[in-house]
XYZ file of C-alpha atoms in Angstrom:
468
model
C -24.780 55.213 -21.850
C -28.417 54.188 -21.114
C -30.945 56.946 -22.741
C -32.373 57.913 -19.368
C -28.905 58.895 -17.893
C -27.923 60.814 -21.237
C -31.512 62.882 -20.580
C -30.765 63.790 -17.162
C -26.996 64.608 -17.727
C -27.877 66.866 -20.657
C -30.954 68.360 -18.719
C -28.653 69.242 -15.714
C -26.104 70.514 -18.119
C -28.611 72.912 -19.798
C -30.236 73.760 -16.186
C -26.843 74.694 -14.982
C -26.181 76.962 -17.865
C -29.391 78.838 -17.696
C -28.786 79.411 -14.129
C -25.037 80.706 -14.758
C -25.931 82.757 -17.659
C -28.453 84.835 -15.471
C -25.800 85.259 -12.964
C -23.237 86.223 -15.634
C -25.738 89.042 -17.159
C -26.806 90.214 -13.605
C -25.268 93.685 -12.431
C -21.691 93.213 -10.965
C -20.379 95.291 -8.804
C -17.523 97.239 -10.640
C -14.166 97.935 -9.340
C -11.496 100.148 -11.049
C -8.158 100.095 -8.651
C -6.332 102.861 -8.203
C -2.414 102.397 -9.630
C -1.121 101.646 -6.004
C -3.787 98.818 -5.880
C -3.356 97.519 -9.121
C -1.880 98.902 -12.382
C -0.117 101.836 -12.989
C -1.410 102.416 -16.467
C -3.734 105.385 -16.175
C -6.871 105.740 -18.386
C -7.755 109.403 -20.069
C -9.814 111.474 -17.319
C -13.029 109.843 -16.431
C -13.242 107.104 -19.116
C -12.988 104.519 -16.537
C -16.460 105.367 -15.102
C -17.817 106.188 -18.947
C -21.244 105.244 -18.808
C -21.612 105.680 -22.758
C -20.460 102.009 -23.492
C -23.728 100.649 -24.243
C -23.358 98.874 -27.371
C -24.895 95.563 -27.276
C -22.530 92.640 -25.776
C -23.751 90.471 -28.313
C -20.314 90.109 -30.841
C -22.383 89.658 -33.673
C -24.039 93.364 -33.174
C -20.711 95.167 -32.460
C -19.227 96.492 -35.684
C -15.604 95.784 -36.153
C -13.783 98.898 -36.263
C -10.688 98.494 -38.412
C -8.174 101.764 -37.803
C -6.423 103.219 -40.531
C -3.346 103.415 -38.561
C -1.955 102.461 -35.059
C -1.293 105.888 -33.822
C -3.102 105.597 -30.572
C -0.792 103.064 -29.507
C 2.323 105.240 -30.212
C 4.039 107.703 -27.176
C 4.621 106.826 -23.579
C 1.584 109.061 -22.608
C -0.845 107.366 -24.885
C -4.517 106.628 -23.446
C -7.026 103.942 -24.412
C -10.018 105.337 -26.113
C -12.624 106.034 -23.758
C -15.020 103.768 -26.097
C -13.927 100.593 -27.120
C -15.461 97.240 -28.455
C -17.955 95.374 -26.313
C -17.438 92.015 -27.769
C -17.372 89.500 -24.840
C -19.233 92.038 -22.713
C -19.955 95.613 -22.059
C -17.660 95.880 -19.084
C -14.800 94.925 -21.386
C -15.069 98.015 -23.479
C -14.676 100.400 -21.009
C -11.127 102.071 -20.174
C -9.082 101.124 -17.168
C -8.917 97.913 -14.719
C -12.168 95.899 -14.566
C -12.547 93.241 -11.485
C -15.298 92.631 -9.087
C -13.197 92.869 -5.871
C -15.794 91.212 -3.161
C -15.475 89.761 -0.219
C -12.757 86.802 -0.268
C -11.183 87.940 -3.342
C -7.408 88.809 -3.487
C -6.594 92.278 -4.591
C -4.862 92.802 -7.565
C -0.962 92.633 -7.887
C 1.022 95.885 -7.337
C 3.027 97.042 -9.730
C 1.260 96.106 -13.124
C 2.394 99.092 -15.415
C 1.374 97.063 -19.052
C -1.187 99.344 -20.968
C -3.249 96.451 -21.825
C -3.751 93.043 -20.027
C -6.064 90.174 -19.480
C -6.871 87.129 -16.967
C -9.216 84.524 -18.283
C -10.248 80.977 -17.751
C -9.293 79.044 -20.631
C -11.841 76.210 -20.291
C -15.020 78.311 -19.209
C -14.124 81.046 -20.957
C -14.656 83.495 -18.216
C -12.659 86.768 -17.998
C -11.353 87.291 -14.110
C -10.128 90.573 -14.755
C -9.171 92.991 -17.333
C -7.137 95.828 -18.348
C -8.112 98.000 -21.345
C -8.936 94.803 -22.723
C -10.250 95.949 -26.152
C -7.429 98.765 -26.773
C -6.014 98.365 -30.399
C -2.361 98.248 -30.145
C 0.690 96.996 -32.194
C 1.115 92.880 -31.472
C 4.713 92.086 -32.360
C 5.448 88.543 -32.754
C 2.080 87.611 -30.548
C 0.580 87.612 -33.947
C 2.141 84.517 -35.024
C -0.507 82.496 -33.051
C -3.052 83.852 -35.604
C -0.456 83.274 -38.456
C 0.045 79.293 -37.196
C -3.924 78.875 -36.261
C -4.426 79.935 -39.875
C -2.001 77.812 -41.853
C -1.038 74.895 -39.372
C -3.854 72.944 -41.214
C -2.618 73.293 -44.780
C 0.198 70.737 -44.625
C 1.260 67.339 -42.969
C 4.518 68.345 -40.908
C 6.361 65.747 -43.077
C 6.147 67.857 -46.137
C 9.116 69.164 -47.348
C 10.019 72.470 -49.103
C 13.444 73.703 -50.918
C 13.945 77.265 -49.921
C 14.079 79.476 -52.877
C 15.661 83.001 -52.685
C 12.089 84.947 -53.412
C 10.736 83.264 -50.467
C 13.050 85.315 -48.121
C 11.994 88.177 -49.723
C 10.629 91.322 -47.892
C 12.142 90.479 -44.122
C 12.261 93.350 -41.953
C 15.222 95.207 -40.866
C 16.505 93.664 -37.397
C 13.921 90.745 -37.827
C 13.965 87.797 -35.180
C 15.637 84.955 -37.721
C 15.888 80.935 -36.893
C 18.482 80.659 -39.971
C 17.135 79.479 -43.072
C 19.350 79.157 -45.774
C 18.291 79.423 -49.562
C 18.610 76.300 -51.613
C 18.246 74.014 -48.521
C 15.001 71.837 -47.849
C 13.200 71.996 -44.937
C 10.283 70.232 -43.450
C 6.948 71.779 -42.489
C 7.734 70.233 -38.643
C 11.364 72.141 -39.095
C 9.677 75.839 -39.753
C 7.018 75.707 -37.254
C 9.678 74.925 -34.607
C 11.401 77.919 -36.078
C 8.084 80.041 -35.918
C 7.431 78.946 -32.282
C 10.919 78.830 -30.760
C 13.151 81.512 -32.307
C 9.872 83.637 -33.547
C 11.882 83.653 -36.869
C 10.260 85.679 -39.474
C 12.309 84.043 -42.165
C 10.239 80.815 -40.977
C 7.114 82.740 -41.117
C 8.156 84.293 -44.988
C 9.041 80.394 -46.142
C 5.408 79.071 -44.802
C 3.797 82.000 -46.211
C 5.475 81.808 -50.053
C 4.142 77.866 -49.577
C 0.735 79.445 -48.932
C 0.637 81.467 -51.902
C 2.592 84.640 -51.030
C 2.354 87.210 -48.221
C -0.757 89.160 -49.777
C -2.731 85.628 -49.909
C -1.378 84.820 -46.215
C -2.516 87.974 -44.769
C -5.877 87.756 -46.081
C -6.635 84.123 -44.776
C -5.314 85.679 -41.499
C -7.617 88.525 -41.541
C -10.715 86.272 -42.489
C -9.663 83.989 -39.990
C -9.651 86.465 -37.275
C -13.134 87.774 -38.189
C -14.181 84.089 -37.711
C -12.917 83.852 -34.434
C -14.714 87.323 -33.585
C -11.025 88.902 -33.103
C -12.254 92.121 -34.574
C -9.540 94.265 -33.166
C -7.169 92.762 -35.228
C -5.968 94.321 -38.316
C -3.231 92.080 -40.162
C -0.773 93.843 -42.453
C 2.418 91.612 -42.179
C 1.948 87.769 -41.233
C 5.132 87.709 -39.044
C 4.109 90.643 -36.677
C 6.724 92.948 -37.866
C 5.657 96.819 -37.181
C 3.502 97.914 -40.149
C 1.157 100.756 -40.318
C -2.277 99.921 -39.496
C -1.298 96.452 -37.773
C -3.009 96.217 -34.201
C -4.474 93.533 -32.331
C -5.596 93.683 -28.562
C -5.105 91.695 -25.156
C -8.584 90.200 -25.705
C -8.324 89.422 -29.222
C -4.871 87.725 -28.868
C -6.281 85.669 -25.791
C -9.646 84.580 -27.985
C -6.502 83.325 -30.764
C -4.503 81.573 -28.396
C -7.673 79.624 -27.144
C -8.157 78.892 -30.560
C -4.823 77.542 -31.199
C -4.589 75.487 -28.321
C -7.408 72.935 -29.889
C -4.755 71.991 -32.305
C -2.193 69.006 -31.185
C 0.531 70.413 -32.890
C -0.169 73.866 -32.192
C 0.264 72.819 -28.620
C 3.314 70.373 -29.033
C 5.532 73.652 -31.123
C 4.471 76.177 -28.174
C 5.412 73.950 -25.145
C 8.700 72.845 -27.010
C 11.619 74.194 -24.985
C 14.299 73.272 -27.095
C 14.472 71.191 -30.282
C 17.517 70.656 -33.013
C 17.134 72.270 -36.395
C 19.019 71.771 -39.681
C 21.903 73.905 -40.412
C 23.355 74.688 -44.011
C 24.715 71.848 -46.006
C 28.550 71.912 -46.387
C 31.591 69.830 -47.468
C 33.596 68.217 -44.907
C 37.449 67.399 -45.093
C 36.759 64.615 -47.233
C 34.775 66.371 -49.894
C 31.440 64.836 -48.970
C 28.281 66.919 -48.184
C 27.019 67.277 -44.674
C 24.384 68.737 -42.739
C 24.713 69.227 -39.232
C 22.013 70.623 -36.888
C 21.668 73.197 -34.223
C 20.161 73.646 -30.904
C 17.204 76.416 -30.499
C 15.715 77.459 -27.447
C 12.231 78.757 -26.728
C 12.552 82.441 -26.286
C 9.457 82.344 -23.906
C 10.855 83.065 -20.733
C 8.296 81.875 -18.526
C 8.861 78.346 -20.270
C 12.715 78.218 -20.031
C 13.684 80.614 -17.880
C 16.182 83.464 -17.623
C 18.796 84.728 -15.096
C 15.944 86.861 -13.468
C 13.053 84.646 -13.919
C 12.363 80.975 -13.045
C 10.100 78.766 -15.294
C 6.349 79.306 -14.270
C 5.005 76.185 -12.764
C 2.536 74.724 -15.163
C 3.349 76.926 -18.435
C 2.786 75.552 -21.707
C 3.374 78.119 -24.100
C 2.225 80.435 -26.036
C 4.089 83.183 -27.761
C 5.871 86.122 -27.105
C 7.191 89.120 -29.127
C 8.740 92.495 -28.719
C 9.108 95.361 -31.530
C 9.731 99.049 -31.498
C 5.994 99.731 -32.008
C 4.570 97.279 -29.764
C 6.816 96.929 -26.683
C 6.961 93.587 -25.277
C 3.988 91.608 -25.681
C 3.115 88.162 -24.333
C 0.320 85.402 -24.321
C 0.538 82.454 -22.007
C -1.097 79.452 -20.644
C -0.934 77.725 -17.551
C -2.532 74.843 -15.094
C -2.346 74.419 -11.863
C -4.415 71.961 -9.935
C -6.450 71.030 -12.812
C -7.570 74.431 -13.781
C -6.106 76.294 -17.050
C -5.551 80.140 -17.406
C -4.675 82.497 -20.287
C -3.120 85.663 -19.399
C -2.147 88.202 -21.993
C 0.150 91.230 -21.204
C 0.835 94.291 -23.862
C 3.702 96.473 -23.455
C 4.506 97.301 -20.022
C 5.678 100.726 -19.176
C 8.129 99.755 -16.887
C 11.356 98.751 -19.242
C 13.361 96.177 -16.986
C 14.301 93.163 -18.103
C 11.702 90.215 -18.772
C 9.109 93.045 -17.401
C 6.441 91.197 -19.477
C 7.071 88.003 -17.759
C 7.128 89.246 -14.461
C 3.664 90.940 -14.919
C 2.485 87.972 -16.599
C 3.512 85.739 -13.581
C 2.000 88.161 -11.239
C -1.500 87.724 -13.076
C -1.401 83.895 -13.050
C -0.640 83.867 -9.328
C -3.616 86.386 -8.931
C -5.630 84.572 -11.248
C -5.087 80.985 -9.702
C -5.947 82.504 -6.126
C -8.555 84.215 -7.555
C -10.733 81.418 -9.520
C -13.877 80.566 -7.896
C -14.251 83.167 -5.815
C -14.182 86.207 -8.415
C -17.276 87.077 -10.500
C -16.517 87.024 -14.067
C -16.393 90.587 -15.941
C -16.859 89.131 -19.407
C -16.282 85.985 -21.400
C -14.119 84.867 -24.175
C -16.603 84.308 -26.794
C -16.773 81.453 -29.226
C -15.864 81.843 -33.159
C -19.081 82.709 -35.330
C -19.442 79.015 -37.036
C -19.408 77.387 -33.541
C -21.740 80.043 -32.071
C -23.996 79.391 -35.344
C -23.704 75.633 -34.760
C -25.006 76.070 -31.426
C -27.923 77.878 -32.245
C -28.881 75.294 -34.705
C -31.900 72.879 -33.317
C -29.644 70.005 -31.868
C -26.272 71.748 -31.621
C -26.454 70.995 -28.015
C -26.390 67.289 -28.639
C -23.450 66.479 -30.201
C -21.324 64.172 -28.222
C -17.966 65.677 -26.821
C -16.077 63.078 -28.104
C -16.790 64.469 -31.429
C -14.945 67.526 -30.778
C -12.087 68.690 -32.654
C -8.626 66.533 -32.066
C -9.046 63.526 -29.709
C -7.603 65.465 -26.733
C -3.864 63.589 -27.138
C -1.222 65.534 -26.244
C 2.040 66.839 -28.290
C 4.685 64.768 -30.096
C 7.920 64.654 -29.502
C 10.557 67.369 -30.419
C 12.450 67.606 -33.236
C 15.574 65.972 -31.771
C 13.190 62.819 -30.565
C 13.452 64.209 -26.809
C 9.762 65.037 -25.484
C 8.758 68.287 -25.166
C 8.492 70.058 -22.178
C 5.572 68.687 -20.851
C 5.636 65.006 -22.143
C 6.694 61.891 -21.002
C 9.971 60.340 -22.285
C 8.385 57.271 -23.892
C 5.167 58.545 -25.493
C 3.438 60.991 -27.219
C 0.522 62.012 -23.868
C 2.256 65.331 -23.376
C 1.502 68.710 -24.244
C -1.144 71.400 -23.554
C -5.033 70.045 -23.677
C -6.959 73.092 -23.315
C -10.339 72.052 -22.700
C -12.802 74.002 -24.808
C -13.332 72.333 -27.988
C -14.567 74.848 -30.709
C -16.110 72.019 -33.425
C -18.552 69.337 -33.310
C -21.078 71.011 -31.119
C -18.782 70.884 -27.593
C -19.063 74.759 -28.056
C -22.653 75.332 -27.477
C -24.174 78.973 -27.206
C -27.392 78.790 -25.771
C -30.651 80.872 -26.905
C -31.012 83.653 -24.525
C -27.744 83.501 -22.866
C -24.112 83.494 -23.369
C -22.655 80.666 -21.164
C -20.698 78.260 -22.983
C -21.535 74.479 -22.102
C -18.035 72.604 -22.851
C -15.975 69.633 -21.912
C -13.079 70.000 -19.809
C -9.781 67.840 -21.212
C -7.346 67.607 -18.165
C -4.155 68.571 -18.954
C -1.301 66.270 -18.436
C 1.746 67.002 -15.839
C 3.050 70.410 -17.094
C 4.887 70.622 -13.611
C 7.795 68.489 -14.505
C 10.216 70.793 -16.644
C 13.386 70.163 -17.738
C 16.291 72.584 -15.657
C 16.328 76.130 -16.982
C 19.502 76.642 -19.203
């Protein structure tokens, strides 16, 4: 591209960014709908109008509050703290529902019972609406997104590992399992399919053992959470199994998902509906050792469907979870008409079947209708390293093509069939969330928090196999 066009393009980007940054930091109309119009989860008295949440919206100046335990998440009548983290914006630190219901903006769906939820644009990072976004709650297996985002770069997918008995030590009672057997050999690709599709704590433990053990893995996950500015998150168990003091938040889980979706292999595993998984080696009738495989299906019901819930149009992951402490949790990403949204829902109080997916689908529907009409109530902040790189002189000049990854889609599933979003003959499927976090694409402008980014259009995510 000739130099004059480059200069003009960059000037337009910076100018529009400054204008939008000013708009984002201007006073916003605040609305906290009543339970009949929004959520049925009730904050503590007066907390939704708490004006004392005056901590800086600059995440670098917001202290990380690591709780000693997760007692604030227990009990059906538990209420969110009146003051929470303000990472991403002051409104996100308030208890209750935060949304700007201006003229033309659709009202929030009725029947929302989750203790915490968030709707965000995956590409711009704008938070369209949120409810107790920074409430530190038990995350369940949604924490596996952080596990994957931390460890995926460690090994090529073809790496093989023979499972030792010690690899499977310490798995919690009642854990979800994919069916890994001692003394059998698995590829890293197999193990990640076990993590994403079956939420296998056995697969997590084997990968953690390959990474130097659970203690080392937990330390790396906590360090990565700090890098992502997921400051509500405290990891104790790498698989998300209930553990004293282990917490995250809807805001943090959304940040983590957004980071993971920059990785092509993360997108592959998160969008795979079904795959073949290696079974146990046995002797056949002729005395010859054989090893057959069995099919595993994704437990994300918006991706695979269920008896009372259809596959959601445009869904492409990410991760679900359910434990005694956490209840049901879910973070999903979906694309419709070129717009990509992330929704996280934590612990619906309604205990009907698949309630977490039903509330997520309602919030997706609202988000796609409201996008472009509603003023954001906050933003998803960039990782520390990306913010620092963008703040340095010349940070805004990096080529979008230098972003981490090529923007190509996912590989095929383990059995050679395409993943849910892939065309049958190629590797151009998968989820291509548009906001890169390396190479200077993510730029933090001086004096503002608006992020200049490049869109990576998603492939056809609407075509899905019939649900089982």
